[in-house]
mmCIF file of C-alpha atoms and ligand atoms in Angstrom:
data_model
loop_
_atom_site.group_PDB
_atom_site.id
_atom_site.type_symbol
_atom_site.label_atom_id
_atom_site.label_comp_id
_atom_site.label_asym_id
_atom_site.label_seq_id
_atom_site.Cartn_x
_atom_site.Cartn_y
_atom_site.Cartn_z
ATOM 1 C CA UNK X 1 1.098 26.719 17.374
ATOM 2 C CA UNK X 2 -0.363 23.965 15.760
ATOM 3 C CA UNK X 3 0.353 21.925 14.127
ATOM 4 C CA UNK X 4 1.096 21.857 10.250
ATOM 5 C CA UNK X 5 -0.830 18.778 8.956
ATOM 6 C CA UNK X 6 -0.931 17.436 4.485
ATOM 7 C CA UNK X 7 -3.417 15.239 3.629
ATOM 8 C CA UNK X 8 -2.157 13.282 0.584
ATOM 9 C CA UNK X 9 -4.431 11.950 -1.412
ATOM 10 C CA UNK X 10 -2.865 9.499 -4.396
ATOM 11 C CA UNK X 11 -5.107 9.835 -7.558
ATOM 12 C CA UNK X 12 -4.953 7.180 -10.758
ATOM 13 C CA UNK X 13 -7.468 7.834 -13.067
ATOM 14 C CA UNK X 14 -9.519 9.871 -11.381
ATOM 15 C CA UNK X 15 -11.500 12.959 -13.282
ATOM 16 C CA UNK X 16 -14.859 11.541 -11.993
ATOM 17 C CA UNK X 17 -14.225 11.245 -7.827
ATOM 18 C CA UNK X 18 -11.427 13.937 -7.629
ATOM 19 C CA UNK X 19 -14.101 17.291 -8.678
ATOM 20 C CA UNK X 20 -16.586 15.886 -5.533
ATOM 21 C CA UNK X 21 -14.054 14.738 -2.488
ATOM 22 C CA UNK X 22 -11.646 17.400 -3.166
ATOM 23 C CA UNK X 23 -14.719 19.716 -1.238
ATOM 24 C CA UNK X 24 -15.006 17.167 1.113
ATOM 25 C CA UNK X 25 -11.096 17.398 2.332
ATOM 26 C CA UNK X 26 -11.521 21.141 2.172
ATOM 27 C CA UNK X 27 -13.825 21.104 4.324
ATOM 28 C CA UNK X 28 -12.872 18.954 7.134
ATOM 29 C CA UNK X 29 -8.932 20.859 6.517
ATOM 30 C CA UNK X 30 -11.414 24.178 6.971
ATOM 31 C CA UNK X 31 -13.040 22.477 9.907
ATOM 32 C CA UNK X 32 -9.936 22.079 11.393
ATOM 33 C CA UNK X 33 -8.100 25.327 10.492
ATOM 34 C CA UNK X 34 -10.945 27.553 12.445
ATOM 35 C CA UNK X 35 -11.266 24.760 15.407
ATOM 36 C CA UNK X 36 -6.967 25.692 15.122
ATOM 37 C CA UNK X 37 -6.612 22.566 15.655
ATOM 38 C CA UNK X 38 -3.849 22.688 12.398
ATOM 39 C CA UNK X 39 -2.189 25.772 11.348
ATOM 40 C CA UNK X 40 -3.370 27.334 7.801
ATOM 41 C CA UNK X 41 -0.139 26.975 6.469
ATOM 42 C CA UNK X 42 -1.797 22.590 6.141
ATOM 43 C CA UNK X 43 -2.630 21.440 2.483
ATOM 44 C CA UNK X 44 -4.245 18.963 0.705
ATOM 45 C CA UNK X 45 -1.430 17.014 -1.719
ATOM 46 C CA UNK X 46 -2.681 15.708 -4.078
ATOM 47 C CA UNK X 47 -0.933 12.631 -6.017
ATOM 48 C CA UNK X 48 -1.440 11.616 -10.032
ATOM 49 C CA UNK X 49 0.074 8.272 -9.924
ATOM 50 C CA UNK X 50 0.212 8.383 -13.909
ATOM 51 C CA UNK X 51 -3.352 9.040 -15.322
ATOM 52 C CA UNK X 52 -4.528 8.820 -18.195
ATOM 53 C CA UNK X 53 -7.768 10.642 -17.991
ATOM 54 C CA UNK X 54 -8.000 14.347 -17.139
ATOM 55 C CA UNK X 55 -6.742 14.202 -13.620
ATOM 56 C CA UNK X 56 -4.303 16.089 -13.482
ATOM 57 C CA UNK X 57 -6.342 19.211 -15.112
ATOM 58 C CA UNK X 58 -8.576 18.280 -12.446
ATOM 59 C CA UNK X 59 -6.071 18.682 -9.963
ATOM 60 C CA UNK X 60 -4.094 21.206 -12.091
ATOM 61 C CA UNK X 61 -7.514 23.705 -11.858
ATOM 62 C CA UNK X 62 -7.780 22.802 -7.985
ATOM 63 C CA UNK X 63 -4.940 24.008 -6.993
ATOM 64 C CA UNK X 64 -4.854 27.490 -8.538
ATOM 65 C CA UNK X 65 -8.496 27.812 -7.093
ATOM 66 C CA UNK X 66 -7.711 27.366 -3.912
ATOM 67 C CA UNK X 67 -3.801 27.895 -1.784
ATOM 68 C CA UNK X 68 -4.459 24.551 -0.216
ATOM 69 C CA UNK X 69 -5.302 22.698 -2.853
ATOM 70 C CA UNK X 70 -1.325 20.883 -3.603
ATOM 71 C CA UNK X 71 -0.447 18.335 -6.389
ATOM 72 C CA UNK X 72 2.982 16.599 -7.793
ATOM 73 C CA UNK X 73 2.233 13.881 -10.892
ATOM 74 C CA UNK X 74 4.331 10.763 -10.512
ATOM 75 C CA UNK X 75 5.705 10.402 -14.440
ATOM 76 C CA UNK X 76 4.133 7.131 -15.107
ATOM 77 C CA UNK X 77 1.698 4.728 -13.049
ATOM 78 C CA UNK X 78 3.972 3.402 -10.111
ATOM 79 C CA UNK X 79 1.061 2.033 -8.091
ATOM 80 C CA UNK X 80 -0.739 2.943 -4.949
ATOM 81 C CA UNK X 81 1.578 2.154 -2.413
ATOM 82 C CA UNK X 82 4.790 4.449 -4.102
ATOM 83 C CA UNK X 83 2.082 6.991 -5.674
ATOM 84 C CA UNK X 84 1.215 7.476 -1.028
ATOM 85 C CA UNK X 85 5.313 7.305 -0.171
ATOM 86 C CA UNK X 86 5.727 9.923 -3.173
ATOM 87 C CA UNK X 87 3.683 11.909 -1.154
ATOM 88 C CA UNK X 88 4.897 11.343 2.103
ATOM 89 C CA UNK X 89 8.326 11.566 1.625
ATOM 90 C CA UNK X 90 7.959 15.327 -0.352
ATOM 91 C CA UNK X 91 6.251 16.440 2.820
ATOM 92 C CA UNK X 92 8.138 15.555 5.104
ATOM 93 C CA UNK X 93 10.068 18.283 4.685
ATOM 94 C CA UNK X 94 6.813 20.507 5.255
ATOM 95 C CA UNK X 95 4.762 19.050 7.343
ATOM 96 C CA UNK X 96 4.440 18.234 11.748
ATOM 97 C CA UNK X 97 1.226 15.566 10.614
ATOM 98 C CA UNK X 98 0.384 13.907 6.562
ATOM 99 C CA UNK X 99 -2.030 11.689 6.719
ATOM 100 C CA UNK X 100 -2.710 9.475 3.636
ATOM 101 C CA UNK X 101 -6.128 8.843 2.464
ATOM 102 C CA UNK X 102 -7.807 7.550 -0.929
ATOM 103 C CA UNK X 103 -8.722 10.169 -2.633
ATOM 104 C CA UNK X 104 -12.698 8.272 -3.645
ATOM 105 C CA UNK X 105 -14.364 8.954 -0.870
ATOM 106 C CA UNK X 106 -14.711 5.480 1.157
ATOM 107 C CA UNK X 107 -12.643 6.242 4.119
ATOM 108 C CA UNK X 108 -14.445 8.389 5.756
ATOM 109 C CA UNK X 109 -12.818 11.909 5.897
ATOM 110 C CA UNK X 110 -14.258 13.318 9.257
ATOM 111 C CA UNK X 111 -12.435 11.278 10.928
ATOM 112 C CA UNK X 112 -9.136 12.680 10.873
ATOM 113 C CA UNK X 113 -10.506 15.339 13.417
ATOM 114 C CA UNK X 114 -9.781 12.202 15.867
ATOM 115 C CA UNK X 115 -6.801 11.436 14.145
ATOM 116 C CA UNK X 116 -5.840 14.610 14.969
ATOM 117 C CA UNK X 117 -6.748 14.594 18.676
ATOM 118 C CA UNK X 118 -4.852 11.375 18.871
ATOM 119 C CA UNK X 119 -1.749 12.375 17.371
ATOM 120 C CA UNK X 120 -1.829 15.753 19.652
ATOM 121 C CA UNK X 121 -2.844 12.781 22.940
ATOM 122 C CA UNK X 122 0.287 11.475 21.551
ATOM 123 C CA UNK X 123 0.507 8.790 19.244
ATOM 124 C CA UNK X 124 3.429 9.809 16.892
ATOM 125 C CA UNK X 125 1.473 6.677 14.424
ATOM 126 C CA UNK X 126 -2.955 7.399 14.232
ATOM 127 C CA UNK X 127 -4.501 4.266 12.110
ATOM 128 C CA UNK X 128 -7.634 4.391 10.861
ATOM 129 C CA UNK X 129 -9.231 1.588 11.076
ATOM 130 C CA UNK X 130 -12.680 -0.005 9.517
ATOM 131 C CA UNK X 131 -15.589 -0.434 12.272
ATOM 132 C CA UNK X 132 -17.216 -2.996 10.912
ATOM 133 C CA UNK X 133 -16.731 -4.185 5.668
ATOM 134 C CA UNK X 134 -21.066 -4.056 5.301
ATOM 135 C CA UNK X 135 -20.187 -2.695 2.347
ATOM 136 C CA UNK X 136 -17.629 -5.494 1.340
ATOM 137 C CA UNK X 137 -19.300 -8.153 -0.539
ATOM 138 C CA UNK X 138 -19.247 -11.083 1.498
ATOM 139 C CA UNK X 139 -15.913 -12.924 -0.865
ATOM 140 C CA UNK X 140 -13.763 -8.959 0.202
ATOM 141 C CA UNK X 141 -15.159 -9.539 3.828
ATOM 142 C CA UNK X 142 -14.202 -12.991 3.990
ATOM 143 C CA UNK X 143 -11.115 -12.559 1.817
ATOM 144 C CA UNK X 144 -9.178 -10.015 4.013
ATOM 145 C CA UNK X 145 -10.857 -11.047 6.951
ATOM 146 C CA UNK X 146 -8.441 -14.731 6.385
ATOM 147 C CA UNK X 147 -5.908 -12.811 4.874
ATOM 148 C CA UNK X 148 -4.718 -11.058 8.031
ATOM 149 C CA UNK X 149 -5.093 -13.287 10.398
ATOM 150 C CA UNK X 150 -2.853 -15.463 7.372
ATOM 151 C CA UNK X 151 -0.554 -12.787 8.265
ATOM 152 C CA UNK X 152 -0.818 -12.403 11.632
ATOM 153 C CA UNK X 153 0.787 -16.105 11.457
ATOM 154 C CA UNK X 154 3.770 -15.367 9.128
ATOM 155 C CA UNK X 155 5.273 -13.278 11.868
ATOM 156 C CA UNK X 156 3.972 -10.031 9.779
ATOM 157 C CA UNK X 157 2.797 -7.246 12.174
ATOM 158 C CA UNK X 158 -0.112 -5.270 10.328
ATOM 159 C CA UNK X 159 -2.502 -3.716 12.299
ATOM 160 C CA UNK X 160 -6.652 -5.871 12.176
ATOM 161 C CA UNK X 161 -8.751 -4.210 9.320
ATOM 162 C CA UNK X 162 -6.414 -0.884 8.841
ATOM 163 C CA UNK X 163 -5.178 0.178 5.307
ATOM 164 C CA UNK X 164 -3.678 3.072 4.714
ATOM 165 C CA UNK X 165 -5.912 5.226 6.396
ATOM 166 C CA UNK X 166 -3.444 6.907 8.890
ATOM 167 C CA UNK X 167 -2.283 10.325 10.877
ATOM 168 C CA UNK X 168 1.596 10.422 10.814
ATOM 169 C CA UNK X 169 4.253 12.695 12.950
ATOM 170 C CA UNK X 170 7.050 13.414 10.378
ATOM 171 C CA UNK X 171 9.259 12.415 12.942
ATOM 172 C CA UNK X 172 8.327 8.479 11.633
ATOM 173 C CA UNK X 173 8.431 9.732 8.307
ATOM 174 C CA UNK X 174 12.143 10.748 8.797
ATOM 175 C CA UNK X 175 12.823 7.154 10.225
ATOM 176 C CA UNK X 176 10.828 6.193 7.209
ATOM 177 C CA UNK X 177 12.427 7.190 4.687
ATOM 178 C CA UNK X 178 15.796 4.921 5.677
ATOM 179 C CA UNK X 179 13.667 2.036 4.902
ATOM 180 C CA UNK X 180 14.654 1.782 1.284
ATOM 181 C CA UNK X 181 12.812 -1.734 0.620
ATOM 182 C CA UNK X 182 11.814 -1.553 -3.237
ATOM 183 C CA UNK X 183 8.447 -3.472 -2.759
ATOM 184 C CA UNK X 184 6.560 -1.612 -0.386
ATOM 185 C CA UNK X 185 4.162 -1.923 1.539
ATOM 186 C CA UNK X 186 3.425 0.608 3.519
ATOM 187 C CA UNK X 187 0.717 -0.818 6.127
ATOM 188 C CA UNK X 188 3.254 -3.865 7.068
ATOM 189 C CA UNK X 189 6.328 -1.025 7.064
ATOM 190 C CA UNK X 190 5.108 1.620 9.249
ATOM 191 C CA UNK X 191 4.230 -0.403 12.868
ATOM 192 C CA UNK X 192 7.757 -1.473 11.862
ATOM 193 C CA UNK X 193 8.933 2.105 12.886
ATOM 194 C CA UNK X 194 8.046 2.031 15.756
ATOM 195 C CA UNK X 195 7.147 5.140 18.101
ATOM 196 C CA UNK X 196 3.699 5.076 20.194
ATOM 197 C CA UNK X 197 0.679 4.680 18.479
ATOM 198 C CA UNK X 198 -3.139 4.496 18.813
ATOM 199 C CA UNK X 199 -6.405 3.084 16.279
ATOM 200 C CA UNK X 200 -9.757 5.530 15.066
ATOM 201 C CA UNK X 201 -11.600 4.169 13.830
ATOM 202 C CA UNK X 202 -14.166 4.732 10.566
ATOM 203 C CA UNK X 203 -17.105 3.360 8.271
ATOM 204 C CA UNK X 204 -15.862 2.786 5.169
ATOM 205 C CA UNK X 205 -18.567 3.486 2.868
ATOM 206 C CA UNK X 206 -19.099 3.110 -1.312
ATOM 207 C CA UNK X 207 -16.838 4.986 -4.092
ATOM 208 C CA UNK X 208 -18.236 7.923 -4.269
ATOM 209 C CA UNK X 209 -17.438 8.102 -8.358
ATOM 210 C CA UNK X 210 -15.470 5.852 -10.496
ATOM 211 C CA UNK X 211 -14.302 2.423 -10.271
ATOM 212 C CA UNK X 212 -11.865 1.080 -7.801
ATOM 213 C CA UNK X 213 -8.432 0.054 -9.833
ATOM 214 C CA UNK X 214 -8.291 -3.052 -7.462
ATOM 215 C CA UNK X 215 -9.336 -6.608 -9.055
ATOM 216 C CA UNK X 216 -9.523 -9.619 -7.792
ATOM 217 C CA UNK X 217 -5.548 -10.421 -9.542
ATOM 218 C CA UNK X 218 -4.098 -6.275 -8.218
ATOM 219 C CA UNK X 219 -5.457 -7.621 -4.569
ATOM 220 C CA UNK X 220 -3.729 -11.172 -4.701
ATOM 221 C CA UNK X 221 -1.068 -9.225 -6.010
ATOM 222 C CA UNK X 222 -0.942 -6.658 -3.145
ATOM 223 C CA UNK X 223 -1.586 -9.904 -0.584
ATOM 224 C CA UNK X 224 1.453 -12.331 -2.050
ATOM 225 C CA UNK X 225 3.799 -8.884 -1.483
ATOM 226 C CA UNK X 226 2.125 -8.677 1.848
ATOM 227 C CA UNK X 227 3.900 -11.692 2.634
ATOM 228 C CA UNK X 228 7.327 -11.520 0.923
ATOM 229 C CA UNK X 229 8.126 -8.324 1.616
ATOM 230 C CA UNK X 230 7.196 -8.756 5.031
ATOM 231 C CA UNK X 231 7.981 -12.311 6.767
ATOM 232 C CA UNK X 232 10.126 -15.240 5.548
ATOM 233 C CA UNK X 233 8.253 -17.728 7.507
ATOM 234 C CA UNK X 234 6.634 -19.242 4.644
ATOM 235 C CA UNK X 235 10.786 -20.511 3.655
ATOM 236 C CA UNK X 236 11.080 -21.973 6.840
ATOM 237 C CA UNK X 237 7.742 -23.288 6.491
ATOM 238 C CA UNK X 238 8.585 -24.966 2.630
ATOM 239 C CA UNK X 239 11.587 -26.789 4.942
ATOM 240 C CA UNK X 240 9.754 -27.949 8.113
ATOM 241 C CA UNK X 241 7.517 -29.560 4.490
ATOM 242 C CA UNK X 242 10.477 -30.978 2.950
ATOM 243 C CA UNK X 243 11.781 -32.938 5.966
ATOM 244 C CA UNK X 244 8.524 -33.975 6.965
ATOM 245 C CA UNK X 245 8.062 -35.618 3.124
ATOM 246 C CA UNK X 246 11.743 -36.818 3.066
ATOM 247 C CA UNK X 247 10.250 -39.193 6.577
ATOM 248 C CA UNK X 248 7.523 -40.352 4.850
ATOM 249 C CA UNK X 249 9.171 -40.721 2.126
ATOM 250 C CA UNK X 250 11.900 -42.708 4.527
ATOM 251 C CA UNK X 251 9.832 -45.047 5.993
ATOM 252 C CA UNK X 252 7.466 -45.886 2.524
ATOM 253 C CA UNK X 253 11.091 -47.286 0.720
ATOM 254 C CA UNK X 254 11.500 -49.004 4.247
ATOM 255 C CA UNK X 255 7.817 -50.403 3.610
ATOM 256 C CA UNK X 256 8.506 -51.134 0.019
ATOM 257 C CA UNK X 257 11.717 -52.481 0.686
ATOM 258 C CA UNK X 258 10.121 -54.775 3.421
ATOM 259 C CA UNK X 259 6.639 -55.677 1.055
ATOM 260 C CA UNK X 260 9.303 -56.313 -1.917
ATOM 261 C CA UNK X 261 11.252 -59.064 0.407
ATOM 262 C CA UNK X 262 7.747 -60.951 0.831
ATOM 263 C CA UNK X 263 6.815 -61.200 -2.105
ATOM 264 C CA UNK X 264 3.550 -59.149 -1.485
ATOM 265 C CA UNK X 265 3.982 -56.703 -4.493
ATOM 266 C CA UNK X 266 1.693 -55.733 -7.084
ATOM 267 C CA UNK X 267 0.955 -53.772 -9.855
ATOM 268 C CA UNK X 268 0.973 -50.602 -8.134
ATOM 269 C CA UNK X 269 0.057 -47.585 -10.724
ATOM 270 C CA UNK X 270 -2.180 -45.610 -9.118
ATOM 271 C CA UNK X 271 -0.313 -45.569 -5.832
ATOM 272 C CA UNK X 272 3.157 -45.073 -7.837
ATOM 273 C CA UNK X 273 0.915 -42.657 -9.970
ATOM 274 C CA UNK X 274 -0.790 -40.439 -6.640
ATOM 275 C CA UNK X 275 2.758 -39.710 -4.859
ATOM 276 C CA UNK X 276 4.109 -38.566 -8.518
ATOM 277 C CA UNK X 277 1.695 -35.686 -8.539
ATOM 278 C CA UNK X 278 1.813 -35.221 -5.099
ATOM 279 C CA UNK X 279 4.975 -34.662 -4.395
ATOM 280 C CA UNK X 280 5.725 -32.161 -7.645
ATOM 281 C CA UNK X 281 2.866 -30.119 -7.064
ATOM 282 C CA UNK X 282 4.337 -29.618 -3.563
ATOM 283 C CA UNK X 283 7.481 -29.554 -5.097
ATOM 284 C CA UNK X 284 6.383 -26.764 -7.302
ATOM 285 C CA UNK X 285 4.640 -24.944 -5.173
ATOM 286 C CA UNK X 286 7.471 -24.673 -3.036
ATOM 287 C CA UNK X 287 9.588 -23.492 -5.840
ATOM 288 C CA UNK X 288 7.355 -20.534 -6.792
ATOM 289 C CA UNK X 289 7.275 -19.279 -2.688
ATOM 290 C CA UNK X 290 11.906 -19.499 -3.094
ATOM 291 C CA UNK X 291 10.867 -17.542 -6.872
ATOM 292 C CA UNK X 292 9.061 -14.770 -5.247
ATOM 293 C CA UNK X 293 11.895 -14.112 -2.953
ATOM 294 C CA UNK X 294 14.405 -14.582 -5.899
ATOM 295 C CA UNK X 295 12.076 -12.020 -7.937
ATOM 296 C CA UNK X 296 12.198 -9.753 -5.115
ATOM 297 C CA UNK X 297 15.987 -9.560 -4.487
ATOM 298 C CA UNK X 298 16.405 -8.851 -8.279
ATOM 299 C CA UNK X 299 14.652 -5.960 -8.173
ATOM 300 C CA UNK X 300 15.218 -5.108 -4.687
ATOM 301 C CA UNK X 301 19.095 -5.009 -5.435
ATOM 302 C CA UNK X 302 18.998 -2.645 -8.557
ATOM 303 C CA UNK X 303 17.761 -0.565 -6.034
ATOM 304 C CA UNK X 304 15.975 1.850 -8.657
ATOM 305 C CA UNK X 305 14.408 4.497 -7.777
ATOM 306 C CA UNK X 306 10.337 4.395 -6.594
ATOM 307 C CA UNK X 307 8.326 7.210 -7.709
ATOM 308 C CA UNK X 308 10.074 10.028 -9.793
ATOM 309 C CA UNK X 309 8.333 13.096 -9.599
ATOM 310 C CA UNK X 310 7.722 15.134 -13.333
ATOM 311 C CA UNK X 311 5.408 18.139 -11.702
ATOM 312 C CA UNK X 312 4.466 19.789 -8.913
ATOM 313 C CA UNK X 313 1.470 22.478 -9.103
ATOM 314 C CA UNK X 314 3.447 24.895 -7.384
ATOM 315 C CA UNK X 315 6.341 24.936 -9.919
ATOM 316 C CA UNK X 316 6.009 26.321 -13.413
ATOM 317 C CA UNK X 317 5.897 23.764 -16.381
ATOM 318 C CA UNK X 318 8.990 23.041 -17.635
ATOM 319 C CA UNK X 319 10.182 25.791 -20.239
ATOM 320 C CA UNK X 320 10.462 23.685 -23.964
ATOM 321 C CA UNK X 321 13.862 24.390 -24.881
ATOM 322 C CA UNK X 322 14.225 27.172 -27.359
ATOM 323 C CA UNK X 323 16.469 26.834 -30.164
ATOM 324 C CA UNK X 324 19.456 28.255 -30.138
ATOM 325 C CA UNK X 325 19.850 30.814 -33.269
ATOM 326 C CA UNK X 326 23.242 31.592 -32.750
ATOM 327 C CA UNK X 327 24.454 28.260 -34.168
ATOM 328 C CA UNK X 328 22.226 27.527 -36.160
ATOM 329 C CA UNK X 329 24.936 30.508 -38.150
HETATM 330 N N1 UDP M 401 -4.254 4.267 -6.820
HETATM 331 C C1 UDP M 401 -2.657 5.035 -6.747
HETATM 332 N N2 UDP M 401 -3.018 3.532 -8.492
HETATM 333 C C2 UDP M 401 -2.785 2.854 -9.353
HETATM 334 C C3 UDP M 401 -4.008 2.629 -7.597
HETATM 335 C C4 UDP M 401 -5.150 3.068 -7.445
HETATM 336 O O1 UDP M 401 -3.180 6.229 -6.380
HETATM 337 O O2 UDP M 401 -2.339 2.559 -9.394
HETATM 338 C C5 UDP M 401 -5.180 5.277 -5.371
HETATM 339 C C6 UDP M 401 -6.940 5.525 -6.159
HETATM 340 O O3 UDP M 401 -6.495 6.520 -6.782
HETATM 341 C C7 UDP M 401 -7.301 5.568 -4.336
HETATM 342 C C8 UDP M 401 -6.828 5.124 -3.471
HETATM 343 O O4 UDP M 401 -4.954 4.202 -4.121
HETATM 344 O O5 UDP M 401 -7.230 6.876 -4.780
HETATM 345 C C9 UDP M 401 -7.261 3.230 -3.770
HETATM 346 O O6 UDP M 401 -7.777 2.618 -5.403
HETATM 347 P P1 UDP M 401 -8.979 1.757 -5.226
HETATM 348 O O7 UDP M 401 -10.224 3.114 -4.783
HETATM 349 O O8 UDP M 401 -8.863 2.116 -6.627
HETATM 350 O O9 UDP M 401 -9.125 1.069 -4.153
HETATM 351 P P2 UDP M 401 -10.204 0.363 -3.439
HETATM 352 O O10 UDP M 401 -10.449 1.042 -2.981
HETATM 353 O O11 UDP M 401 -10.977 -0.338 -4.327
HETATM 354 O O12 UDP M 401 -8.903 -0.892 -3.037
HETATM 355 MG MG1 MG M 402 -11.587 2.847 -3.267
#
């Protein structure tokens, strides 16, 4: 029997692009169903991430128009990673395989067939990997590649040029459910789950409509999250740097004492200022990095829910409570 596939599509303020891409998702799913590769029970599950525009209305209309569309809505905006997780967890008991894919058409939807084939060939995880970065700006291309190299140096295992376009089997999903961390960086977390994996190459295109929700600030925050939630090597580097600076300082002290004894001291304003500035800068960076980790520990200890689903398209919207007239008398 063919597998039940759930395509998880996070959507945040995407009223412009959803009407365009929803048809493409359904086209690809129908093709897979007709080819007998996935079951007719397969679905496209949109996750509305607390959008402020008409995204949820668009999703509800889609769900009413074709049984292959489903939607869940988060109680508020929680960010891309949490939206994907909410969709994955929702699909956990319903699907044999899930594919997470951005809703803006940037990830080549037709690569899903190759992913499903790779699953049947024995992979529990199939990573969508960008074959080239022609559509990226010079800045984004270079910073992204430097970041992957940096993550690698920091000991975090991520697949080069893979974002969040991937197939996961229900077996991997069940194990993923046991990772309770609040600071989510799925592309680093999923390789930690293990199991057999493979890669499928695809070309990443321009957005079909709407605009990006990842401006530079959010991208930097995601990058910092990636490193600090996957690796403690920066803390180790701080300790090493502290050791080296302490050693240099010790040599400096001996040098200063010798100069003093030999009567070679002169008014050394510039050198003292440089040393103070340098060392205090290094200390502040070190404190900042340590602070990042403490902040993460703080958030983890609270153990707050990572997502809250407020509505599902297959359930009736919550009815208004009817006032109990008998009590008023
Ligand atoms: N997204 C989301 N919540 C957010 C921000 C983005 O669910 O808070 C979704 C968005 O709708 C899209 C995907 O995450 O499907 C990737 O976002 P976007 O295309 O804006 O990022 P980019 O591709 O430019 O990095
Ligand atoms: Mg995008």
